[in-house]
Amino acid sequence: MSTSRILLLSLILGWTVGATAEVQPEAGEYGLGDPASEAEIAGWDIDVPPSGAGLPAGSGTAAQGEAVYNAQCAACHGPEGKDGAYPRLSGGQGTLASDKPVKTVGSYWPYATTLYDYIHRAMPFTAPQSLSADDTYAVTAYVLYINGIIDRDTTLDADTLAGIVMPNRDGFISPDPRPDVHNTACMDHCDERANGASGSAERKPDDGVPTM
Amino acid sequence: MNDDMPDSRGAAPDAKRRRLLKQALGTVGALGVPLIAGRGVAAEAGDNQAPNVPEWMRSQGKPILSPAYGVPSTFEKDVVRTPTDLTTTKTSSWSFTPLQALEGSITPNGLVFERHHGGVPTIDPEQHQLMLHGLVERPLIFDMAQLRRFPQVSIKRFLECSGNTLTEWEKPTGKTVQDTHGLLSCCEWTGVPLATLLREAGVKDKAKWILAEGADASALTRSIPMDKALDDALVVYAQNGEALRPEQGYPLRLILPGFEGNMQVKWLRRLEVGDAPFMTREETSKYTDLMPSGKARQFTFVMDAKSVITAPSGGQNLAGKGFYEIRGLAWSGRGRIKRVDVSVDGGRNWQQAELDGPVQPKCLTRFRLPWRWKGDSVLLQSRAVDDTGYVQPTREQLVSVRGTNYVYHLNAIQTWEVSSSGEVSNVHV
């Protein structure tokens, strides 16, 4: 038996042991890579999409999260999510169309699930992935609370988090409308042709485009 | 045709020009970029110049392996990446490539710009794994040895942070081209097509997006559209012939030619196939482009055509009248650079520059134009055209549509002003 056949066979056998599906999927063209078991995937699959799929068991409220926030987050993000040296977390609603937009969780973020996802994967900055699920739910609740999005005693868990509607949920435009600016490759005396510019800009409305 | 453009080389330097050269190099030295390769530059080095025999010819030089992994000449010590001053921490921060000091189109590995969100992890390649799961027939885990066994491809492609040039929306801010355009690099990347790995796992029909996740402290994640993944995306383990540098994702990263740098996830550890974008922090609260209306464009992946003159460029000094070659870089995330035009009068008249070929798609392309400086104040600009017909716009054109709070994707024509004293500075016209 050739080396490649042994490899293929061991792959198939390895897959059969680890899989629950009745139908055995065929190996890929090159037979490289090892089957990923459900346990291996569960350990690494930490993302939380807008559907809330993958949220762990556990729960928390803003009331519980305040102490966690003050201990773990306030040194960087400031009390109540303001005036820290690092990104501001609260306030700013109504400023996005102004000269000085303030982008925060409350004014800008379209999904509450992203908040849980990001706190879990990357915060606290000096010790990512160190918070328990309960503490992550609680801090998520606290940040939503200081933005006036939920009450102090609202319980967040795998069933309720995805249902929260963020203020800027419909604030995003896609697909990409570019190219949105159309210059022309004028070569001579261009300032005399187009008021100093060498082409013309077309302003396209950025509202009314379906958001995703 | 502008009469400042010569068709032949300049004359030999005279005594006055030599003095100017000394002055200029004294000033420019901090940039590590002498604009002029003149003779008789350093007075104290006279003993090593004609007609004397230089000291470095009168004894043996250093032996081989000095050191075993070669480093640049000590005289090039100022050619380094420089940090931004906009971030509170140095682990979630960025540094700039010294474009003014580089030639050709390839960026040396030690000078490729950095953008990290949780510092540079130290990853043992023997322990590193890439997990591919989600909407696939066969969830798989690859180790580095397995990934290296797949049929290999090597391509030269640029890498640009979508925040490159972000300080320049409202007023000229950066002093040098390193400050204004240094979140830009170009390497030969070697690895395996992402499409090959996806076929190996068997993508299901509903699959539309892929989440890519890094193994750094930020576990950075971005959603990649499936059509890009199947088109020209690569999972790479080498750059410019050697293993990825730690700050470039060692041992494994994603390369998405022409797309914004943030998506080309470094220290790649996981790919999850899904039917919708995952709406990660990076693609919602960051890397979205705020319009004057208060709405923000999302999933603006492609880096549009852009160019910049690297010589003469901000912070440099021209050493006197006469011949110079205007040199710069052009690139487009949508394809090949078709043409670059250069203006020395602030955009009134333009001339077509020469491109160093072969011009490759989504790759830095060097352009050059001979020029004779008469000693008067001039405004230098370059304007790229790509093979879709797109013409690099002016800043005014971009601002008229996008406002000035857009942050990302500023690909405007850059202006350098050469003063009558030869100083080059960043200006808006």
XYZ file of C-alpha atoms in Angstrom, chain A residues 25-178:
154
model
C -17.632 12.614 3.461
C -14.951 11.905 0.913
C -11.503 13.255 1.543
C -10.381 16.329 -0.354
C -8.293 16.254 -3.511
C -4.981 16.324 -1.661
C -5.973 14.454 1.484
C -4.184 17.025 3.606
C -5.431 18.300 6.939
C -6.897 16.409 9.857
C -10.597 16.266 10.679
C -11.571 18.925 13.206
C -13.539 17.357 16.040
C -16.576 19.022 17.583
C -14.632 19.561 20.795
C -11.764 21.234 18.951
C -14.145 23.492 17.060
C -16.082 24.359 20.222
C -12.888 25.521 21.903
C -11.980 27.921 19.131
C -15.335 28.985 17.664
C -15.717 32.131 19.776
C -17.418 34.504 17.342
C -20.925 35.789 17.985
C -22.720 36.909 14.810
C -25.904 39.043 14.864
C -28.055 35.914 15.173
C -26.499 35.275 18.577
C -25.443 31.799 17.476
C -22.664 30.512 19.638
C -23.459 32.600 22.705
C -22.557 30.619 25.818
C -24.684 29.817 28.853
C -24.653 32.449 31.561
C -26.236 35.851 32.180
C -25.652 39.262 33.635
C -27.191 42.678 34.324
C -25.822 46.196 34.254
C -26.168 46.324 38.014
C -23.808 43.356 38.239
C -21.604 44.663 35.449
C -20.894 48.027 37.041
C -18.445 46.549 39.543
C -16.753 44.461 36.846
C -16.493 47.513 34.599
C -15.022 49.695 37.330
C -12.471 47.015 38.197
C -11.536 45.859 34.693
C -12.410 48.597 32.201
C -12.682 52.050 33.763
C -8.934 52.638 34.022
C -8.743 52.801 30.236
C -12.245 53.768 29.108
C -13.047 56.153 31.955
C -15.982 56.226 34.374
C -19.240 55.440 32.596
C -17.382 54.999 29.322
C -16.155 58.591 28.972
C -12.987 60.596 29.473
C -10.576 57.680 29.282
C -7.359 57.565 27.295
C -8.795 54.767 25.141
C -11.868 54.625 22.900
C -14.959 56.287 24.294
C -17.823 53.858 24.852
C -20.870 55.995 25.641
C -22.702 59.080 24.469
C -22.407 60.700 21.076
C -25.893 59.852 19.853
C -27.057 62.411 17.313
C -23.535 63.549 16.411
C -22.761 61.368 13.377
C -23.864 63.962 10.823
C -22.123 66.809 12.628
C -18.671 68.278 12.081
C -17.370 66.365 15.075
C -18.975 62.933 15.100
C -18.517 60.939 18.293
C -18.513 57.223 17.508
C -19.364 55.077 20.517
C -21.120 51.805 21.193
C -24.310 53.772 21.722
C -24.008 56.132 18.773
C -22.389 53.909 16.150
C -22.303 50.165 16.788
C -25.082 48.389 14.846
C -25.208 45.115 16.829
C -25.110 44.311 20.546
C -23.797 40.839 19.712
C -20.589 42.476 18.437
C -20.093 44.002 21.870
C -20.196 40.616 23.580
C -17.980 39.133 20.879
C -15.356 41.858 21.157
C -15.268 42.042 24.953
C -14.818 38.292 25.112
C -12.146 38.022 22.411
C -10.054 41.106 23.078
C -10.833 42.644 26.485
C -9.578 43.464 29.050
C -6.720 44.710 26.908
C -4.045 43.249 29.164
C -5.830 39.923 29.721
C -8.060 38.990 26.779
C -10.402 35.999 27.072
C -10.085 36.089 30.865
C -13.637 37.177 31.791
C -16.230 34.538 32.639
C -19.357 34.302 30.506
C -21.405 35.822 33.354
C -19.001 38.756 33.687
C -18.967 39.282 29.924
C -22.766 39.414 29.811
C -22.735 41.777 32.789
C -20.159 44.175 31.304
C -21.995 44.075 27.975
C -25.180 45.006 29.829
C -23.408 47.825 31.674
C -22.043 49.376 28.472
C -25.511 49.203 26.912
C -26.982 50.690 30.106
C -24.661 53.727 30.182
C -25.770 54.370 26.613
C -29.429 54.332 27.631
C -30.170 51.258 25.543
C -31.286 48.874 28.312
C -32.368 49.205 31.934
C -30.077 48.596 34.862
C -31.819 45.343 35.712
C -32.322 43.902 32.237
C -30.850 40.409 32.120
C -28.689 39.605 29.127
C -28.167 36.001 28.095
C -28.022 33.841 24.989
C -31.743 34.326 24.396
C -32.031 38.101 24.917
C -28.800 39.646 23.610
C -29.489 39.228 19.891
C -32.906 40.834 20.302
C -31.525 44.213 21.361
C -31.966 46.845 18.663
C -29.058 49.290 18.619
C -29.790 52.985 17.866
C -27.569 53.017 14.761
C -28.732 49.636 13.466
C -29.730 51.117 10.102
C -26.813 53.519 9.853
C -24.757 51.538 7.351
C -24.665 51.517 3.571
C -23.707 48.570 1.427
C -22.878 47.374 -1.095
C -19.913 49.606 -1.795
C -21.035 52.438 -4.144
C -17.514 53.288 -5.313
